[in-house]
Amino acid sequence: MGRGGDRMEGGGGSDRMLGAAGDDKVWGGRGSDHLDGGIGNDTLSGGDGADRLLGRDQNDRLFGNAGADWLDGGRGSDLMTGGRGADSFVFDIGANLGARDEITDFDVTDDRLLLSGGASLPALLDRAEQHGSDVHFAFGGGAELWLRDVELAALEARTELL
């Protein structure tokens, strides 16, 4: 566990790292890693393997890289890029009031969008609109989610209620 403003790098195995407070930079390396940014504007990079990236509070940047990764930005306006592999992206509506998350590389053939904080999946999907090549969700309380270069019709089959 870091003390804040940390730079941590994992090794060849499965690592578990917690950045705590401050703006941390955490790299998982090879293996299936668990990276938790804690409080701060963090950058988490999973590397190879099936990684779990948790941004927690504030505005984070999460990069899964290779493998089937789980990316959850937590509170704040976050940027999430899964990379290669079948990734799961989590967006908690209640935790993101007034925030705007962005998913840059959602693949409708492999990836999953997991929405939390809604009554029903159809009601949440009704909040989505196609804007050019992107999909925009506008939830209550100013919570927003953007998926870049995704067709809404294809996204619906890859979205689940968490």
C-alpha atoms as an extended CHARMM CRD file, in Angstrom:
* protein
*
       162  EXT
         1         1  MET       CA              0.0000000000        0.0000000000        0.0000000000  PROA      1               0.0000000000
         2         2  GLY       CA              1.2950000000        3.4170000000       -0.9690000000  PROA      2               0.0000000000
         3         3  ARG       CA              1.1720000000        6.6570000000        1.0030000000  PROA      3               0.0000000000
         4         4  GLY       CA             -0.0080000000        8.9030000000       -1.8220000000  PROA      4               0.0000000000
         5         5  GLY       CA              1.3670000000       10.1970000000       -5.0990000000  PROA      5               0.0000000000
         6         6  ASP       CA              2.9460000000        6.7870000000       -5.5970000000  PROA      6               0.0000000000
         7         7  ARG       CA              4.5600000000        5.0900000000       -8.5850000000  PROA      7               0.0000000000
         8         8  MET       CA              4.2210000000        1.3230000000       -8.2940000000  PROA      8               0.0000000000
         9         9  GLU       CA              5.0440000000       -1.4470000000      -10.7300000000  PROA      9               0.0000000000
        10        10  GLY       CA              4.1180000000       -5.1010000000      -10.3920000000  PROA      10              0.0000000000
        11        11  GLY       CA              6.2090000000       -8.0350000000      -11.4700000000  PROA      11              0.0000000000
        12        12  GLY       CA              5.6340000000      -11.2740000000      -13.3080000000  PROA      12              0.0000000000
        13        13  GLY       CA              3.0370000000      -12.7200000000      -10.9670000000  PROA      13              0.0000000000
        14        14  SER       CA             -0.4020000000      -11.6830000000       -9.8000000000  PROA      14              0.0000000000
        15        15  ASP       CA              0.0250000000       -8.4680000000       -7.8410000000  PROA      15              0.0000000000
        16        16  ARG       CA             -2.2910000000       -6.5620000000       -5.4800000000  PROA      16              0.0000000000
        17        17  MET       CA             -1.5330000000       -2.8510000000       -5.1760000000  PROA      17              0.0000000000
        18        18  LEU       CA             -3.3280000000       -0.0040000000       -3.4060000000  PROA      18              0.0000000000
        19        19  GLY       CA             -2.3510000000        3.5790000000       -4.1940000000  PROA      19              0.0000000000
        20        20  ALA       CA             -4.2320000000        5.1740000000       -1.2480000000  PROA      20              0.0000000000
        21        21  ALA       CA             -4.3550000000        9.0110000000       -1.2350000000  PROA      21              0.0000000000
        22        22  GLY       CA             -2.7140000000       11.2270000000       -3.8700000000  PROA      22              0.0000000000
        23        23  ASP       CA             -2.3160000000       11.0050000000       -7.6300000000  PROA      23              0.0000000000
        24        24  ASP       CA             -0.8580000000        7.5360000000       -8.1730000000  PROA      24              0.0000000000
        25        25  LYS       CA              0.6000000000        5.7680000000      -11.2050000000  PROA      25              0.0000000000
        26        26  VAL       CA              0.2530000000        1.9880000000      -10.9140000000  PROA      26              0.0000000000
        27        27  TRP       CA              1.3770000000       -0.6520000000      -13.4640000000  PROA      27              0.0000000000
        28        28  GLY       CA              0.3950000000       -4.2720000000      -13.0100000000  PROA      28              0.0000000000
        29        29  GLY       CA              2.8600000000       -6.0050000000      -15.3230000000  PROA      29              0.0000000000
        30        30  ARG       CA              2.3440000000       -9.6630000000      -16.2070000000  PROA      30              0.0000000000
        31        31  GLY       CA             -0.1790000000      -11.7810000000      -14.3570000000  PROA      31              0.0000000000
        32        32  SER       CA             -3.7280000000      -11.1590000000      -13.1770000000  PROA      32              0.0000000000
        33        33  ASP       CA             -3.4000000000       -8.0520000000      -11.0270000000  PROA      33              0.0000000000
        34        34  HSD       CA             -5.6910000000       -6.1410000000       -8.6530000000  PROA      34              0.0000000000
        35        35  LEU       CA             -4.9780000000       -2.3980000000       -8.8560000000  PROA      35              0.0000000000
        36        36  ASP       CA             -6.8100000000        0.0640000000       -6.6040000000  PROA      36              0.0000000000
        37        37  GLY       CA             -6.0780000000        3.7600000000       -7.0450000000  PROA      37              0.0000000000
        38        38  GLY       CA             -7.7300000000        4.8800000000       -3.8190000000  PROA      38              0.0000000000
        39        39  ILE       CA             -8.3440000000        8.6200000000       -3.4960000000  PROA      39              0.0000000000
        40        40  GLY       CA             -6.7710000000       10.8690000000       -6.1280000000  PROA      40              0.0000000000
        41        41  ASN       CA             -6.4690000000       11.3770000000       -9.8770000000  PROA      41              0.0000000000
        42        42  ASP       CA             -4.8510000000        8.0270000000      -10.6090000000  PROA      42              0.0000000000
        43        43  THR       CA             -3.5040000000        6.2350000000      -13.6730000000  PROA      43              0.0000000000
        44        44  LEU       CA             -3.8470000000        2.4460000000      -13.5320000000  PROA      44              0.0000000000
        45        45  SER       CA             -2.4300000000        0.1670000000      -16.2150000000  PROA      45              0.0000000000
        46        46  GLY       CA             -3.1090000000       -3.5640000000      -15.9940000000  PROA      46              0.0000000000
        47        47  GLY       CA             -0.6040000000       -5.0940000000      -18.3950000000  PROA      47              0.0000000000
        48        48  ASP       CA             -1.0790000000       -8.7460000000      -19.3520000000  PROA      48              0.0000000000
        49        49  GLY       CA             -3.5720000000      -11.0600000000      -17.6790000000  PROA      49              0.0000000000
        50        50  ALA       CA             -7.1170000000      -10.7140000000      -16.3980000000  PROA      50              0.0000000000
        51        51  ASP       CA             -6.7160000000       -7.5640000000      -14.3130000000  PROA      51              0.0000000000
        52        52  ARG       CA             -9.1260000000       -5.7980000000      -11.9430000000  PROA      52              0.0000000000
        53        53  LEU       CA             -8.7400000000       -1.9990000000      -11.9940000000  PROA      53              0.0000000000
        54        54  LEU       CA            -10.5970000000        0.1610000000       -9.4630000000  PROA      54              0.0000000000
        55        55  GLY       CA            -10.2010000000        3.9170000000       -9.7650000000  PROA      55              0.0000000000
        56        56  ARG       CA            -12.2520000000        4.7940000000       -6.6620000000  PROA      56              0.0000000000
        57        57  ASP       CA            -12.5320000000        8.5510000000       -5.9850000000  PROA      57              0.0000000000
        58        58  GLN       CA            -11.7840000000       11.5310000000       -8.2650000000  PROA      58              0.0000000000
        59        59  ASN       CA            -10.8240000000       11.5250000000      -11.9600000000  PROA      59              0.0000000000
        60        60  ASP       CA             -8.9340000000        8.4140000000      -13.0150000000  PROA      60              0.0000000000
        61        61  ARG       CA             -7.4370000000        6.9070000000      -16.1620000000  PROA      61              0.0000000000
        62        62  LEU       CA             -7.7130000000        3.1090000000      -16.4220000000  PROA      62              0.0000000000
        63        63  PHE       CA             -5.9680000000        1.0170000000      -19.0880000000  PROA      63              0.0000000000
        64        64  GLY       CA             -6.6180000000       -2.7270000000      -19.0660000000  PROA      64              0.0000000000
        65        65  ASN       CA             -4.1980000000       -3.5750000000      -21.8980000000  PROA      65              0.0000000000
        66        66  ALA       CA             -4.1290000000       -7.3050000000      -22.7910000000  PROA      66              0.0000000000
        67        67  GLY       CA             -6.4620000000       -9.8310000000      -21.1560000000  PROA      67              0.0000000000
        68        68  ALA       CA            -10.0620000000       -9.9920000000      -19.9880000000  PROA      68              0.0000000000
        69        69  ASP       CA            -10.0570000000       -7.0240000000      -17.6130000000  PROA      69              0.0000000000
        70        70  TRP       CA            -12.5770000000       -5.5030000000      -15.1620000000  PROA      70              0.0000000000
        71        71  LEU       CA            -12.4930000000       -1.6900000000      -15.2000000000  PROA      71              0.0000000000
        72        72  ASP       CA            -14.4220000000        0.3720000000      -12.6470000000  PROA      72              0.0000000000
        73        73  GLY       CA            -13.5720000000        4.0590000000      -12.4690000000  PROA      73              0.0000000000
        74        74  GLY       CA            -15.5810000000        4.6080000000       -9.2970000000  PROA      74              0.0000000000
        75        75  ARG       CA            -16.5320000000        8.1950000000       -8.4410000000  PROA      75              0.0000000000
        76        76  GLY       CA            -15.4840000000       11.1030000000      -10.5940000000  PROA      76              0.0000000000
        77        77  SER       CA            -14.9840000000       11.6330000000      -14.3230000000  PROA      77              0.0000000000
        78        78  ASP       CA            -12.9500000000        8.6880000000      -15.5680000000  PROA      78              0.0000000000
        79        79  LEU       CA            -11.3800000000        7.5300000000      -18.8300000000  PROA      79              0.0000000000
        80        80  MET       CA            -11.4010000000        3.7590000000      -19.3960000000  PROA      80              0.0000000000
        81        81  THR       CA             -9.6350000000        1.8290000000      -22.1670000000  PROA      81              0.0000000000
        82        82  GLY       CA             -9.8500000000       -1.9440000000      -22.0400000000  PROA      82              0.0000000000
        83        83  GLY       CA             -7.3210000000       -2.9230000000      -24.6990000000  PROA      83              0.0000000000
        84        84  ARG       CA             -7.2180000000       -6.4170000000      -26.1750000000  PROA      84              0.0000000000
        85        85  GLY       CA             -9.4550000000       -9.0690000000      -24.6400000000  PROA      85              0.0000000000
        86        86  ALA       CA            -13.0430000000       -9.3970000000      -23.4640000000  PROA      86              0.0000000000
        87        87  ASP       CA            -13.3150000000       -6.5470000000      -20.9500000000  PROA      87              0.0000000000
        88        88  SER       CA            -16.0350000000       -5.5680000000      -18.4860000000  PROA      88              0.0000000000
        89        89  PHE       CA            -16.6800000000       -1.8560000000      -17.8890000000  PROA      89              0.0000000000
        90        90  VAL       CA            -18.5840000000       -0.8220000000      -14.7490000000  PROA      90              0.0000000000
        91        91  PHE       CA            -20.5570000000        2.4000000000      -14.3620000000  PROA      91              0.0000000000
        92        92  ASP       CA            -22.3430000000        3.0960000000      -11.0650000000  PROA      92              0.0000000000
        93        93  ILE       CA            -24.9250000000        5.8190000000      -11.6670000000  PROA      93              0.0000000000
        94        94  GLY       CA            -25.3740000000        6.7700000000       -8.0040000000  PROA      94              0.0000000000
        95        95  ALA       CA            -21.6220000000        7.1000000000       -7.4450000000  PROA      95              0.0000000000
        96        96  ASN       CA            -21.2020000000        9.3120000000      -10.5200000000  PROA      96              0.0000000000
        97        97  LEU       CA            -23.6770000000       12.1320000000       -9.9510000000  PROA      97              0.0000000000
        98        98  GLY       CA            -22.3030000000       15.1770000000      -11.7540000000  PROA      98              0.0000000000
        99        99  ALA       CA            -19.5140000000       13.1260000000      -13.3760000000  PROA      99              0.0000000000
       100       100  ARG       CA            -18.7380000000       12.0860000000      -16.9370000000  PROA      100             0.0000000000
       101       101  ASP       CA            -17.0520000000        8.7640000000      -17.7160000000  PROA      101             0.0000000000
       102       102  GLU       CA            -15.7100000000        7.7930000000      -21.1140000000  PROA      102             0.0000000000
       103       103  ILE       CA            -15.0110000000        4.3440000000      -22.5650000000  PROA      103             0.0000000000
       104       104  THR       CA            -12.7120000000        4.6530000000      -25.5480000000  PROA      104             0.0000000000
       105       105  ASP       CA            -12.5730000000        1.1640000000      -27.0740000000  PROA      105             0.0000000000
       106       106  PHE       CA            -15.7400000000       -0.7870000000      -26.3410000000  PROA      106             0.0000000000
       107       107  ASP       CA            -15.8780000000       -3.8830000000      -28.5840000000  PROA      107             0.0000000000
       108       108  VAL       CA            -19.4880000000       -5.0020000000      -29.1310000000  PROA      108             0.0000000000
       109       109  THR       CA            -18.3610000000       -8.5500000000      -29.9620000000  PROA      109             0.0000000000
       110       110  ASP       CA            -16.3920000000       -9.2000000000      -26.7350000000  PROA      110             0.0000000000
       111       111  ASP       CA            -16.8240000000       -6.4840000000      -24.0860000000  PROA      111             0.0000000000
       112       112  ARG       CA            -19.6110000000       -5.9970000000      -21.5260000000  PROA      112             0.0000000000
       113       113  LEU       CA            -21.0860000000       -2.8310000000      -20.0600000000  PROA      113             0.0000000000
       114       114  LEU       CA            -22.2610000000       -3.3170000000      -16.4720000000  PROA      114             0.0000000000
       115       115  LEU       CA            -24.6040000000       -0.6100000000      -15.1810000000  PROA      115             0.0000000000
       116       116  SER       CA            -25.4070000000       -0.2300000000      -11.5040000000  PROA      116             0.0000000000
       117       117  GLY       CA            -27.9050000000        1.9770000000       -9.7210000000  PROA      117             0.0000000000
       118       118  GLY       CA            -30.9560000000        1.6650000000      -11.9290000000  PROA      118             0.0000000000
       119       119  ALA       CA            -34.3600000000        0.0550000000      -11.5010000000  PROA      119             0.0000000000
       120       120  SER       CA            -34.3240000000       -1.9230000000      -14.7370000000  PROA      120             0.0000000000
       121       121  LEU       CA            -32.0850000000       -2.4570000000      -17.7280000000  PROA      121             0.0000000000
       122       122  PRO       CA            -34.7110000000       -1.2780000000      -20.2590000000  PROA      122             0.0000000000
       123       123  ALA       CA            -35.1450000000        1.9770000000      -18.3040000000  PROA      123             0.0000000000
       124       124  LEU       CA            -31.3840000000        2.5500000000      -18.3040000000  PROA      124             0.0000000000
       125       125  LEU       CA            -31.0520000000        1.7760000000      -22.0120000000  PROA      125             0.0000000000
       126       126  ASP       CA            -33.8040000000        4.3550000000      -22.6850000000  PROA      126             0.0000000000
       127       127  ARG       CA            -31.3160000000        6.9420000000      -21.3940000000  PROA      127             0.0000000000
       128       128  ALA       CA            -28.9130000000        6.2110000000      -24.2860000000  PROA      128             0.0000000000
       129       129  GLU       CA            -28.7350000000        8.1030000000      -27.5730000000  PROA      129             0.0000000000
       130       130  GLN       CA            -26.5670000000        7.8150000000      -30.6520000000  PROA      130             0.0000000000
       131       131  HSD       CA            -24.4430000000       10.9520000000      -31.2280000000  PROA      131             0.0000000000
       132       132  GLY       CA            -22.5610000000       10.5160000000      -34.4930000000  PROA      132             0.0000000000
       133       133  SER       CA            -20.3240000000        7.4870000000      -33.9930000000  PROA      133             0.0000000000
       134       134  ASP       CA            -20.6680000000        7.5800000000      -30.1760000000  PROA      134             0.0000000000
       135       135  VAL       CA            -23.2740000000        6.5060000000      -27.6390000000  PROA      135             0.0000000000
       136       136  HSD       CA            -24.1890000000        8.9030000000      -24.8280000000  PROA      136             0.0000000000
       137       137  PHE       CA            -26.0450000000        7.9540000000      -21.6480000000  PROA      137             0.0000000000
       138       138  ALA       CA            -27.5390000000       10.8780000000      -19.6920000000  PROA      138             0.0000000000
       139       139  PHE       CA            -28.7010000000        9.6970000000      -16.2780000000  PROA      139             0.0000000000
       140       140  GLY       CA            -30.3140000000       11.7310000000      -13.5130000000  PROA      140             0.0000000000
       141       141  GLY       CA            -28.1980000000       13.9600000000      -11.3100000000  PROA      141             0.0000000000
       142       142  GLY       CA            -25.8060000000       14.8110000000      -14.1290000000  PROA      142             0.0000000000
       143       143  ALA       CA            -24.2430000000       11.3330000000      -14.3750000000  PROA      143             0.0000000000
       144       144  GLU       CA            -23.0100000000       10.7890000000      -17.9510000000  PROA      144             0.0000000000
       145       145  LEU       CA            -21.3760000000        7.9240000000      -19.7960000000  PROA      145             0.0000000000
       146       146  TRP       CA            -19.8740000000        8.1340000000      -23.2920000000  PROA      146             0.0000000000
       147       147  LEU       CA            -18.8510000000        5.1220000000      -25.3790000000  PROA      147             0.0000000000
       148       148  ARG       CA            -16.6810000000        6.0680000000      -28.3510000000  PROA      148             0.0000000000
       149       149  ASP       CA            -17.1830000000        4.5180000000      -31.7980000000  PROA      149             0.0000000000
       150       150  VAL       CA            -20.0960000000        2.2610000000      -30.7860000000  PROA      150             0.0000000000
       151       151  GLU       CA            -23.4770000000        1.6800000000      -32.3950000000  PROA      151             0.0000000000
       152       152  LEU       CA            -26.3410000000        1.8020000000      -29.8930000000  PROA      152             0.0000000000
       153       153  ALA       CA            -28.2140000000       -1.1030000000      -31.5020000000  PROA      153             0.0000000000
       154       154  ALA       CA            -25.1870000000       -3.3870000000      -31.0260000000  PROA      154             0.0000000000
       155       155  LEU       CA            -24.4720000000       -2.1240000000      -27.4980000000  PROA      155             0.0000000000
       156       156  GLU       CA            -27.8590000000       -3.1420000000      -26.0940000000  PROA      156             0.0000000000
       157       157  ALA       CA            -27.0380000000       -6.8650000000      -26.3600000000  PROA      157             0.0000000000
       158       158  ARG       CA            -23.7370000000       -6.3170000000      -24.4790000000  PROA      158             0.0000000000
       159       159  THR       CA            -25.2110000000       -4.3500000000      -21.5470000000  PROA      159             0.0000000000
       160       160  GLU       CA            -26.2040000000       -5.8500000000      -18.2000000000  PROA      160             0.0000000000
       161       161  LEU       CA            -27.5540000000       -4.6370000000      -14.8730000000  PROA      161             0.0000000000
       162       162  LEU       CA            -25.0670000000       -5.1810000000      -12.0680000000  PROA      162             0.0000000000
